[in-house]
PDB file of C-alpha atoms in Angstrom:
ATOM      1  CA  UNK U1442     147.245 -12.317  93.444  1.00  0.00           C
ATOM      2  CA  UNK U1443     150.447 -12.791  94.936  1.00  0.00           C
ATOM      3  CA  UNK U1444     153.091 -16.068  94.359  1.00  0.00           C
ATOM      4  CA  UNK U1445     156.502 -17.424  95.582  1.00  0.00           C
ATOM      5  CA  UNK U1446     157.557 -19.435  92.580  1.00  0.00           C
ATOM      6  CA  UNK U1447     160.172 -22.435  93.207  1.00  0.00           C
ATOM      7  CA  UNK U1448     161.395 -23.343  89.304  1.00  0.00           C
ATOM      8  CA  UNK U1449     163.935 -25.393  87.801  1.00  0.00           C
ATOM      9  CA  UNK U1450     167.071 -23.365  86.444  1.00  0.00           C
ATOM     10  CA  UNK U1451     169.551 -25.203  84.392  1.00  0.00           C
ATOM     11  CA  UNK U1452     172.682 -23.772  82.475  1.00  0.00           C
ATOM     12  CA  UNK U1453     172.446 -26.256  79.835  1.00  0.00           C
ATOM     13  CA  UNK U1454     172.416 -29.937  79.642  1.00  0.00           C
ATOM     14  CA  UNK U1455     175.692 -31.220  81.091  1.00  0.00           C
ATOM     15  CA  UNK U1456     175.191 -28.381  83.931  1.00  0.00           C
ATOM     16  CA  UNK U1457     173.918 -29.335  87.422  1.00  0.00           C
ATOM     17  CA  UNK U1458     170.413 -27.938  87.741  1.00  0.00           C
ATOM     18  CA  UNK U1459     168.774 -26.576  91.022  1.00  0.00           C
ATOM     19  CA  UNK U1460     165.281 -24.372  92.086  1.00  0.00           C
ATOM     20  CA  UNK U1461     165.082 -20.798  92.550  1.00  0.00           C
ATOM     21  CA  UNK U1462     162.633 -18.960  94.464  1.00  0.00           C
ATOM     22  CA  UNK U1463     161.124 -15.605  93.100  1.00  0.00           C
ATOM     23  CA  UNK U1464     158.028 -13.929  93.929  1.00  0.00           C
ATOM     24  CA  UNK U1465     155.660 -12.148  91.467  1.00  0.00           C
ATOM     25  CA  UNK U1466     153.245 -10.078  92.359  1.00  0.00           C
ATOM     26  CA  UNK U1467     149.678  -8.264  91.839  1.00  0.00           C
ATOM     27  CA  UNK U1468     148.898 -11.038  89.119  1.00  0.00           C
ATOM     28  CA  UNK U1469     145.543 -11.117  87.327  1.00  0.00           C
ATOM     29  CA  UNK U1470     143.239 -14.261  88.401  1.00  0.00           C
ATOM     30  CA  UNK U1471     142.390 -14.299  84.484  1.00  0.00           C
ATOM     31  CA  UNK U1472     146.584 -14.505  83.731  1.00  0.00           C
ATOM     32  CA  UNK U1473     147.352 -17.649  81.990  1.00  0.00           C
ATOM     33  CA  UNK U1474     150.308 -19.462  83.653  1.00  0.00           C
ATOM     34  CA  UNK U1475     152.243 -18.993  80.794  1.00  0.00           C
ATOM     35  CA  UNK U1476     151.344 -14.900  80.680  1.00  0.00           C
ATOM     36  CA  UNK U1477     152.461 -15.413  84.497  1.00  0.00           C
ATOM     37  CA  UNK U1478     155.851 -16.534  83.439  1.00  0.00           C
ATOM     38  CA  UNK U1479     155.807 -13.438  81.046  1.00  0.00           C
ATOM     39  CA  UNK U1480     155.580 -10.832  83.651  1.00  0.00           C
ATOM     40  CA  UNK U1481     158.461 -12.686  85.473  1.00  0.00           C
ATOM     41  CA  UNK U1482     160.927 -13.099  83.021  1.00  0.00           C
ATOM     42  CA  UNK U1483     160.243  -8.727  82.445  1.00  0.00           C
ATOM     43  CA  UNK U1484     160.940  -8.240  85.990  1.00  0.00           C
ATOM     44  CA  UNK U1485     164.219 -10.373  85.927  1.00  0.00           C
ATOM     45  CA  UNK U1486     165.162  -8.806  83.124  1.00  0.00           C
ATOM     46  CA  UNK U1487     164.683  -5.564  84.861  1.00  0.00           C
ATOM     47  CA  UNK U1488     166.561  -6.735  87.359  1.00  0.00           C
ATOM     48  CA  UNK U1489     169.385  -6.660  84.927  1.00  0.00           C
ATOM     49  CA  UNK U1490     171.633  -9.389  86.521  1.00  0.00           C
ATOM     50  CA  UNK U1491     173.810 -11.625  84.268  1.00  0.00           C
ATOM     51  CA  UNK U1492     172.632 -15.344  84.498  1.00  0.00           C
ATOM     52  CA  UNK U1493     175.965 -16.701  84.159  1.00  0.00           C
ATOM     53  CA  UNK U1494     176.518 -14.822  87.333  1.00  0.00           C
ATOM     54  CA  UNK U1495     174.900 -17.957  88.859  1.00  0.00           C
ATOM     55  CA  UNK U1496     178.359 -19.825  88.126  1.00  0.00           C
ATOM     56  CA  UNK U1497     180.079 -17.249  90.763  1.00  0.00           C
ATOM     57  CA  UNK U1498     177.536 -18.397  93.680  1.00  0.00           C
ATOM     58  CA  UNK U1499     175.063 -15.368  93.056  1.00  0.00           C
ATOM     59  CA  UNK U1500     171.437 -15.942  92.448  1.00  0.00           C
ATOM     60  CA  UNK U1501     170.122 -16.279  88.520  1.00  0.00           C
ATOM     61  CA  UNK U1502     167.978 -13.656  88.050  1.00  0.00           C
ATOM     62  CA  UNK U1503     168.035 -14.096  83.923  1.00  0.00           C
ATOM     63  CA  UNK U1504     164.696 -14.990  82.343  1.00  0.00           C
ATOM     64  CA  UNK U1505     163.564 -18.238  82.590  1.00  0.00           C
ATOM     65  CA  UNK U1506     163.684 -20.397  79.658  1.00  0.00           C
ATOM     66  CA  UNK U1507     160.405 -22.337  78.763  1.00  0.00           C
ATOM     67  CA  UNK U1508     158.995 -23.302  75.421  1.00  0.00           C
ATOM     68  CA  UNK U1509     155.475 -21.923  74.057  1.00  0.00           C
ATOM     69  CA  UNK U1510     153.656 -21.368  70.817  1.00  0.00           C
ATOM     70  CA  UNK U1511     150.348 -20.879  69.615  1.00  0.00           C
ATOM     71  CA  UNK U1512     148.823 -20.720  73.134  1.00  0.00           C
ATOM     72  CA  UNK U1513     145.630 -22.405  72.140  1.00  0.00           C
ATOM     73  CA  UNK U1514     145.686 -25.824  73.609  1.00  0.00           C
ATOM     74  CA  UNK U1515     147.133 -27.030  69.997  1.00  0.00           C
ATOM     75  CA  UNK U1516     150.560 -26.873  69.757  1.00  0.00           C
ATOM     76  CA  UNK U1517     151.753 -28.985  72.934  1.00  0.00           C
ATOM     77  CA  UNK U1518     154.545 -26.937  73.127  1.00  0.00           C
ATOM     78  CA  UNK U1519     154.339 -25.682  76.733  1.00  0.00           C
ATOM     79  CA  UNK U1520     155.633 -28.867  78.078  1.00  0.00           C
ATOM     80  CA  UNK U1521     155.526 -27.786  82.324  1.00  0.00           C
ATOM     81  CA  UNK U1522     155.147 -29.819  84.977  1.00  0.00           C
ATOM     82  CA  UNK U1523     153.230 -27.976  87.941  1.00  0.00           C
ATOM     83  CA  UNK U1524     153.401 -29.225  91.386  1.00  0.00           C
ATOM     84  CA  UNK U1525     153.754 -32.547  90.674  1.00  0.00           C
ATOM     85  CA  UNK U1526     151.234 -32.507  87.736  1.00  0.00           C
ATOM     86  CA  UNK U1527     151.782 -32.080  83.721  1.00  0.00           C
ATOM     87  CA  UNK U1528     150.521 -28.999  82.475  1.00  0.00           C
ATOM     88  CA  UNK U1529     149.396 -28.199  86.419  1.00  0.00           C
ATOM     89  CA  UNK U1530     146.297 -28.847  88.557  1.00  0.00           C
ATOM     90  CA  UNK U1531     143.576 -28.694  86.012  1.00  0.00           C
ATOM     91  CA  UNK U1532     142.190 -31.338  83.822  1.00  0.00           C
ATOM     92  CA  UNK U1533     142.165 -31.448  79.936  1.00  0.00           C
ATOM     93  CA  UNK U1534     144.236 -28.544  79.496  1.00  0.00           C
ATOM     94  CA  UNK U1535     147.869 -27.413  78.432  1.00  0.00           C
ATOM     95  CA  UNK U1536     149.856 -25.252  80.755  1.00  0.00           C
ATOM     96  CA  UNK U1537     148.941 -21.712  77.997  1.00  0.00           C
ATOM     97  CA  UNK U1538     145.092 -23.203  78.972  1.00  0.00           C
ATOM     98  CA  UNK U1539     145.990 -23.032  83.155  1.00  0.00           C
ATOM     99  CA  UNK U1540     144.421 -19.820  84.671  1.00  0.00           C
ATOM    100  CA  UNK U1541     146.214 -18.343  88.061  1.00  0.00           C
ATOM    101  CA  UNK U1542     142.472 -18.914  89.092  1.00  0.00           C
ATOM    102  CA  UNK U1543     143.661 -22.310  90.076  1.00  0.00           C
ATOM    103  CA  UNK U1544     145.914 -21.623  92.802  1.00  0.00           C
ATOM    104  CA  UNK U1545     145.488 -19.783  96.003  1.00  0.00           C
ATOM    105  CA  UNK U1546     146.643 -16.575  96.747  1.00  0.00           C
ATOM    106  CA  UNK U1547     150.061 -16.512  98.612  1.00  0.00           C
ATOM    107  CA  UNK U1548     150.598 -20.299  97.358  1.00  0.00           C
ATOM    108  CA  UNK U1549     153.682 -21.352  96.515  1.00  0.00           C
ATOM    109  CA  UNK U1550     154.203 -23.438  92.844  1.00  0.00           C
ATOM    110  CA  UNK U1551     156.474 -25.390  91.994  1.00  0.00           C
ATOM    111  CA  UNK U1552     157.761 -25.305  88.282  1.00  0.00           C
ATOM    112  CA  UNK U1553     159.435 -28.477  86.526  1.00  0.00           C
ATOM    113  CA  UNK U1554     160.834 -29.780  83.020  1.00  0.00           C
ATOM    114  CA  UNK U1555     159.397 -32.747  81.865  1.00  0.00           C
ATOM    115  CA  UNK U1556     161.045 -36.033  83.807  1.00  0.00           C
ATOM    116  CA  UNK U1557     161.431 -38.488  81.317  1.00  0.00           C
ATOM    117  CA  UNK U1558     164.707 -40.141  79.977  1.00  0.00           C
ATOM    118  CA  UNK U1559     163.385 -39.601  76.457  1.00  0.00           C
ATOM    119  CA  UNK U1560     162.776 -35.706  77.055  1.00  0.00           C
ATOM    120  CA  UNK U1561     166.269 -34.526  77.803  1.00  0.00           C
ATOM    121  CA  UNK U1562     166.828 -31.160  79.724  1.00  0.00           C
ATOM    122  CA  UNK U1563     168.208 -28.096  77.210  1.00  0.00           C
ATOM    123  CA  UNK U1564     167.958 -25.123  79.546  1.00  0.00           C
ATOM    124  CA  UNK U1565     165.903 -24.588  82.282  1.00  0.00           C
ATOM    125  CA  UNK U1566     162.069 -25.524  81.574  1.00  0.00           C
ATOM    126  CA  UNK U1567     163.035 -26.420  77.577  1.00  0.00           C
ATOM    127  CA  UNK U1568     163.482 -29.917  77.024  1.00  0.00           C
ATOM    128  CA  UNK U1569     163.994 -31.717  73.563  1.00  0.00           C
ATOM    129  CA  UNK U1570     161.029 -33.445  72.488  1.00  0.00           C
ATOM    130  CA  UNK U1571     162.646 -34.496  69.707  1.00  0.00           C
ATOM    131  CA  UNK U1572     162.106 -38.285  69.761  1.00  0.00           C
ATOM    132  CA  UNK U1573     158.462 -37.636  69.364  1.00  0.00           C
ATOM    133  CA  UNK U1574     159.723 -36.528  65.687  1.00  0.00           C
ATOM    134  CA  UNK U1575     161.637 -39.438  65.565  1.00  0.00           C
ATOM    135  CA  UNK U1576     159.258 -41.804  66.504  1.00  0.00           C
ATOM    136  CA  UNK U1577     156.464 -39.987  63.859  1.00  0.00           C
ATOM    137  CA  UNK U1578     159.086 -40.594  61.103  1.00  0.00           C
ATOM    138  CA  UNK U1579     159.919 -44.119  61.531  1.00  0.00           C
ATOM    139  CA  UNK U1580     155.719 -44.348  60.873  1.00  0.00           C
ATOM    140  CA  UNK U1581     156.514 -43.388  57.723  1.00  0.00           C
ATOM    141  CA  UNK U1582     154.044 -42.337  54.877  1.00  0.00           C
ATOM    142  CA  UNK U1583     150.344 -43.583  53.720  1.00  0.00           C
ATOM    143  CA  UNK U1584     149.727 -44.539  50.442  1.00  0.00           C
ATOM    144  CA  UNK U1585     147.321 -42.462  48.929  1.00  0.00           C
ATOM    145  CA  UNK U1586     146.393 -42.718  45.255  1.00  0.00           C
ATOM    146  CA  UNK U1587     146.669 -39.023  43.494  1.00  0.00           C
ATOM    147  CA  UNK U1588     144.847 -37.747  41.108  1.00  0.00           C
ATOM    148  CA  UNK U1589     140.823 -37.134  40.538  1.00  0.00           C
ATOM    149  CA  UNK U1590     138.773 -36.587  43.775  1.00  0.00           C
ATOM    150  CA  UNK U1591     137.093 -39.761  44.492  1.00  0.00           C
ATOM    151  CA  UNK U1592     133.513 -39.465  45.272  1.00  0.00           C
ATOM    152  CA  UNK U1593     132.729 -38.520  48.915  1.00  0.00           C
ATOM    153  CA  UNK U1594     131.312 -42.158  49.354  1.00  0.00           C
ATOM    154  CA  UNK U1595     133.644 -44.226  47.460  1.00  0.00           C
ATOM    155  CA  UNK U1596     135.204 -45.603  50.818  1.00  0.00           C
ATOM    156  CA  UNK U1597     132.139 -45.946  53.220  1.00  0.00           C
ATOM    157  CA  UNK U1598     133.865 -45.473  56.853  1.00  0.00           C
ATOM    158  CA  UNK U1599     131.540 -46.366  59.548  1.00  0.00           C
ATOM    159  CA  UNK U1600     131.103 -43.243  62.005  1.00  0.00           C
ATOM    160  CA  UNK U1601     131.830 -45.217  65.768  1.00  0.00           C
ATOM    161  CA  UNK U1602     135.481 -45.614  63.733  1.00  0.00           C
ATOM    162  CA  UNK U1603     135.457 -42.085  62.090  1.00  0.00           C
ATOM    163  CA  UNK U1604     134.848 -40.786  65.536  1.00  0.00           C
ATOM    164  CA  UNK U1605     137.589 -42.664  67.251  1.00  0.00           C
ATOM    165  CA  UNK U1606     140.290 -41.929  64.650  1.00  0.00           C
ATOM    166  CA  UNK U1607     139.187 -38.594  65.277  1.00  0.00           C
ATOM    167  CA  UNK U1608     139.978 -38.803  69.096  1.00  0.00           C
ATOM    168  CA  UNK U1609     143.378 -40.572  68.377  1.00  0.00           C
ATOM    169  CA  UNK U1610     144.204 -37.827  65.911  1.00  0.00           C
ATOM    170  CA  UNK U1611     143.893 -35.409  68.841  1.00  0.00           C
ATOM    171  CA  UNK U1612     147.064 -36.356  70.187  1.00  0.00           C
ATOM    172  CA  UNK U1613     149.067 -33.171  70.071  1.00  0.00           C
ATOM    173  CA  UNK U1614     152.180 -34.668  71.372  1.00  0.00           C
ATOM    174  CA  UNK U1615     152.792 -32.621  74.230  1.00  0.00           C
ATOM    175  CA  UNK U1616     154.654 -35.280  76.009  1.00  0.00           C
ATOM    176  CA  UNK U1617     152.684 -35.350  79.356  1.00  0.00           C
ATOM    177  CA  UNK U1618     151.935 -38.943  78.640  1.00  0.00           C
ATOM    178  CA  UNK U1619     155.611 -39.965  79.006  1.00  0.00           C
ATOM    179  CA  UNK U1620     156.509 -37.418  81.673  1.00  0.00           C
ATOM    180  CA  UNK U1621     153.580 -38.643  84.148  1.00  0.00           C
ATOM    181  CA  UNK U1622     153.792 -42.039  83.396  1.00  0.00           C
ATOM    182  CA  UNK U1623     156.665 -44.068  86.678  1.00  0.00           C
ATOM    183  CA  UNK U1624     158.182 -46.121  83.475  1.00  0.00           C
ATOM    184  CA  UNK U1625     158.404 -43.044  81.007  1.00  0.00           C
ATOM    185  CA  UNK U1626     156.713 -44.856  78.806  1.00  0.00           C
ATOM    186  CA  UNK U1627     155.434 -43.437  75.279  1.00  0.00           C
ATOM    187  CA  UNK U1628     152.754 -45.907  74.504  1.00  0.00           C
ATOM    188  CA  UNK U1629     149.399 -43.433  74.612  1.00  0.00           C
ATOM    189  CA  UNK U1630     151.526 -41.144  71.991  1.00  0.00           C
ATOM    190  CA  UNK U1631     152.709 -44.287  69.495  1.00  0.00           C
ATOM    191  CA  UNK U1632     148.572 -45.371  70.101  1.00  0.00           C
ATOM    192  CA  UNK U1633     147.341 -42.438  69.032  1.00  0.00           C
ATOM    193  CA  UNK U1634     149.181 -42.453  65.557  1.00  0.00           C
ATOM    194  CA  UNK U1635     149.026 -46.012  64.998  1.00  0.00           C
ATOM    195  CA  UNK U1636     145.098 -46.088  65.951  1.00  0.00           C
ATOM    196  CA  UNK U1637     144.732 -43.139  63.976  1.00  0.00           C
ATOM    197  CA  UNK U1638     145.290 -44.422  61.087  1.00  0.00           C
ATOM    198  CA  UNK U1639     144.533 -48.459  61.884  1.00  0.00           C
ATOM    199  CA  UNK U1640     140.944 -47.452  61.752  1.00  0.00           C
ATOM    200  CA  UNK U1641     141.076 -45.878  58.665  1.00  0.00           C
ATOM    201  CA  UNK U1642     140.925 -48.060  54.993  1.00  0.00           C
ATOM    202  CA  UNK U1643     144.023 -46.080  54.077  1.00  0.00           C
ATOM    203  CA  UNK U1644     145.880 -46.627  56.901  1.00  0.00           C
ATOM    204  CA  UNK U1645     145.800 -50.011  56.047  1.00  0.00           C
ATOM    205  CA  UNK U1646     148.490 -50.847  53.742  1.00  0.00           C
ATOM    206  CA  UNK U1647     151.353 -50.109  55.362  1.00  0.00           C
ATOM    207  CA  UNK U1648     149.840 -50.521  58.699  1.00  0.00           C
ATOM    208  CA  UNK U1649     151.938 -54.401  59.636  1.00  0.00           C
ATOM    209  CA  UNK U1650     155.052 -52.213  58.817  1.00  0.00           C
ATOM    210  CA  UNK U1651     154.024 -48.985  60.941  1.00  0.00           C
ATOM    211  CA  UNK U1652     153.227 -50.558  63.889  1.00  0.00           C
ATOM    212  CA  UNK U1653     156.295 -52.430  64.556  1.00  0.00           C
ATOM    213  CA  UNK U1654     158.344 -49.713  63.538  1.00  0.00           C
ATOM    214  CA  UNK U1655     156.702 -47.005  65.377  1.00  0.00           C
ATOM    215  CA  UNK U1656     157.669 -49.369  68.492  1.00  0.00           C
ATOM    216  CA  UNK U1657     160.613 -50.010  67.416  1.00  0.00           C
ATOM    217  CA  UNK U1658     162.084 -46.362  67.583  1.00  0.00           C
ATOM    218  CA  UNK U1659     160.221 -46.020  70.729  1.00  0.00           C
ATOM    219  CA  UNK U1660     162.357 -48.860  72.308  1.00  0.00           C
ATOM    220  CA  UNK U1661     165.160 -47.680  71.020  1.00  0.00           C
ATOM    221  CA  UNK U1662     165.433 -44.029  72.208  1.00  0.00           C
ATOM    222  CA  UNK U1663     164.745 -44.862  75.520  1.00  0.00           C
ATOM    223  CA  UNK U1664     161.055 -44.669  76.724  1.00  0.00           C
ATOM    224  CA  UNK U1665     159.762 -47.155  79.265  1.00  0.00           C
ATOM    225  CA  UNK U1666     157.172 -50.041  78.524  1.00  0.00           C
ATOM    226  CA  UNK U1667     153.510 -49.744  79.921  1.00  0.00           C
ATOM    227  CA  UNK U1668     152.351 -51.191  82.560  1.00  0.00           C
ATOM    228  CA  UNK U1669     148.894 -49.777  82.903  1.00  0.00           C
ATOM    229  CA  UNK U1670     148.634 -47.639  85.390  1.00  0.00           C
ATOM    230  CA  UNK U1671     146.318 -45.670  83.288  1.00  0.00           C
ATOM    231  CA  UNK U1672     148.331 -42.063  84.056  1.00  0.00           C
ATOM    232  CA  UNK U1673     149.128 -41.174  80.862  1.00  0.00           C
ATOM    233  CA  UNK U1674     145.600 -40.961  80.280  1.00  0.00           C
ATOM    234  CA  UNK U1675     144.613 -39.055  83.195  1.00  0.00           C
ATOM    235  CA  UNK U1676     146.813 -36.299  82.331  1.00  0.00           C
ATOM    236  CA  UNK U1677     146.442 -36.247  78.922  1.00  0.00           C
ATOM    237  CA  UNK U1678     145.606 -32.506  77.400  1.00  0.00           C
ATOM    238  CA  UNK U1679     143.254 -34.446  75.152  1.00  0.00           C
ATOM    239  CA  UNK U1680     142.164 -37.254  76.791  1.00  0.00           C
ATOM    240  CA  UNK U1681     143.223 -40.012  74.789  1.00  0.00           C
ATOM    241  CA  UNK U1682     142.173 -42.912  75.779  1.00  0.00           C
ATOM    242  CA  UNK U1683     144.373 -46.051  76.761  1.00  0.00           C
ATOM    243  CA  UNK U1684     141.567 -48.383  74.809  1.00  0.00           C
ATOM    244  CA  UNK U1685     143.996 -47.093  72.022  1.00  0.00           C
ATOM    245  CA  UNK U1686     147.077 -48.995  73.709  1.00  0.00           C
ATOM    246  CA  UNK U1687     144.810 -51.987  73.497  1.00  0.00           C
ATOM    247  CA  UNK U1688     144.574 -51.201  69.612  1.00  0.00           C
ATOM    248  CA  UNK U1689     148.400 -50.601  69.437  1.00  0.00           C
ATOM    249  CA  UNK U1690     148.727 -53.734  70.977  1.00  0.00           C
ATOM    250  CA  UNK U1691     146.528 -56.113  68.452  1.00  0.00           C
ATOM    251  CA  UNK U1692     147.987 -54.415  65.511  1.00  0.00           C
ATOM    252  CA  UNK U1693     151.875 -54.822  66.871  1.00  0.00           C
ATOM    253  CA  UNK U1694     151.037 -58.367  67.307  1.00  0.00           C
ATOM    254  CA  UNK U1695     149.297 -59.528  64.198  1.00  0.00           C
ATOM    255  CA  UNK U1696     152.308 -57.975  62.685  1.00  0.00           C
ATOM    256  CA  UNK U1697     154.395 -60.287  64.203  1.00  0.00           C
ATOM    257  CA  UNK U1698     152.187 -63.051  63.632  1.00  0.00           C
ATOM    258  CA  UNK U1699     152.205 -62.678  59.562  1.00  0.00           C
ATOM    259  CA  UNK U1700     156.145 -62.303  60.377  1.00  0.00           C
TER     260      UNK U1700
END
């Protein structure tokens, strides 16, 4: 299979970004995007030109920056927005899941950083996720009593809320929630954590305290508020739910309530 590639190519952050074109060639349909991006990168670097060369008016023909992991669908790593979609035209799936099975032959793709004020661009396709850390910290820690192992039924948890912690603990905070979503909002991501844990007996202690901080830090680095357009959910790797934004919701306001 045969592509003409349009991607995003940025010095660093301060520099003015812009596409490139390149064509790859004789691609596998089995090729993961990602393994697609591989074989490009060797032939620029066969190429041998100097990317800062771009700064003298030539074409960058350096490797493309992009980030990637454990290329299992768990890391949420390869953060890549695919002709207009996160993680590309396939649903449930990271970009290292998207198979060149997806496209046409002779298509043209275009290749994007995530969008999103809170995601800002490093170089290229690499963007810093870093508020997602940020955000994760100001949840802070569970208390957990340490110790003997408590019998397995000590704490009966009813399975229907078992299960759905389960699904909110999916959340692999890729960022495709934020980067779809027209307010940049990070609401599905701060649901799944808080929900994660709200359904659990020991989340509960410091859950008043979690939830309003968790929201908090979102606020303040930036990310949009939600205004249901139910996006984030559609492209969600996982498929996490917005009846989690619902739970986010109750347990930010009861928190302010007791307040």
């Amino acid at each position: 299979m045969d592509f003409k590639l349009k991607i995003w190519r940025q010095k660093n952050a301060k520099a003015k970004g812009h596409f490139e074109t390149y064509e790859v060639h004789d691609i596998e349909e089995d090729a993961s995007f990602l393994e697609m991006l591989d074989i490009l990168n060797e032939q620029l670097i066969r190429e041998g030109i100097d990317p800062v060369a771009v700064d003298k008016g030539c074409k960058n023909s350096g490797p493309v920056s992009f980030d990637h992991d454990c290329r299992e669908g768990i890391c949420g790593a390869c953060s890549l927005y695919i002709d207009g979609r996160a993680h590309g035209p396939d649903d449930e799936v990271t970009t290292c899941q998207l198979f060149m099975r997806k496209f046409k032959d002779g298509a043209t793709i275009t290749v994007e950083p995530w969008r999103s004020a809170g995601f800002p661009i490093i170089k290229d396709l690499v963007v810093d996720r870093g508020a997602y850390d940020k955000i994760l910290q100001a949840g802070g820690y569970v208390s957990v009593r340490t110790g003997g192992v408590p019998d397995a039924n000590a704490i009966p948890i009813p399975k229907k809320n078992a299960d759905e912690s389960m699904d909110a603990a999916a959340c692999i905070g890729c960022g495709a929630c934020a980067a779809t979503c027209k307010n940049g909002s990070a609401m599905l991501f701060v649901a799944a954590r808080v929900s994660s844990l709200a359904l659990l007996p020991q989340g509960r202690v410091e859950a008043a305290r979690r939830a309003k901080a968790m929201v908090a830090k979102m606020d303040e680095l930036g990310f949009g508020a939600c205004t249901n357009t139910r996006a984030c959910e559609m492209e969600c790797p996982k498929h996490i739910t917005v009846n989690h934004i619902a739970r986010l919701n109750r347990e930010f306001l009861c928190a302010k309530f007791k307040d």
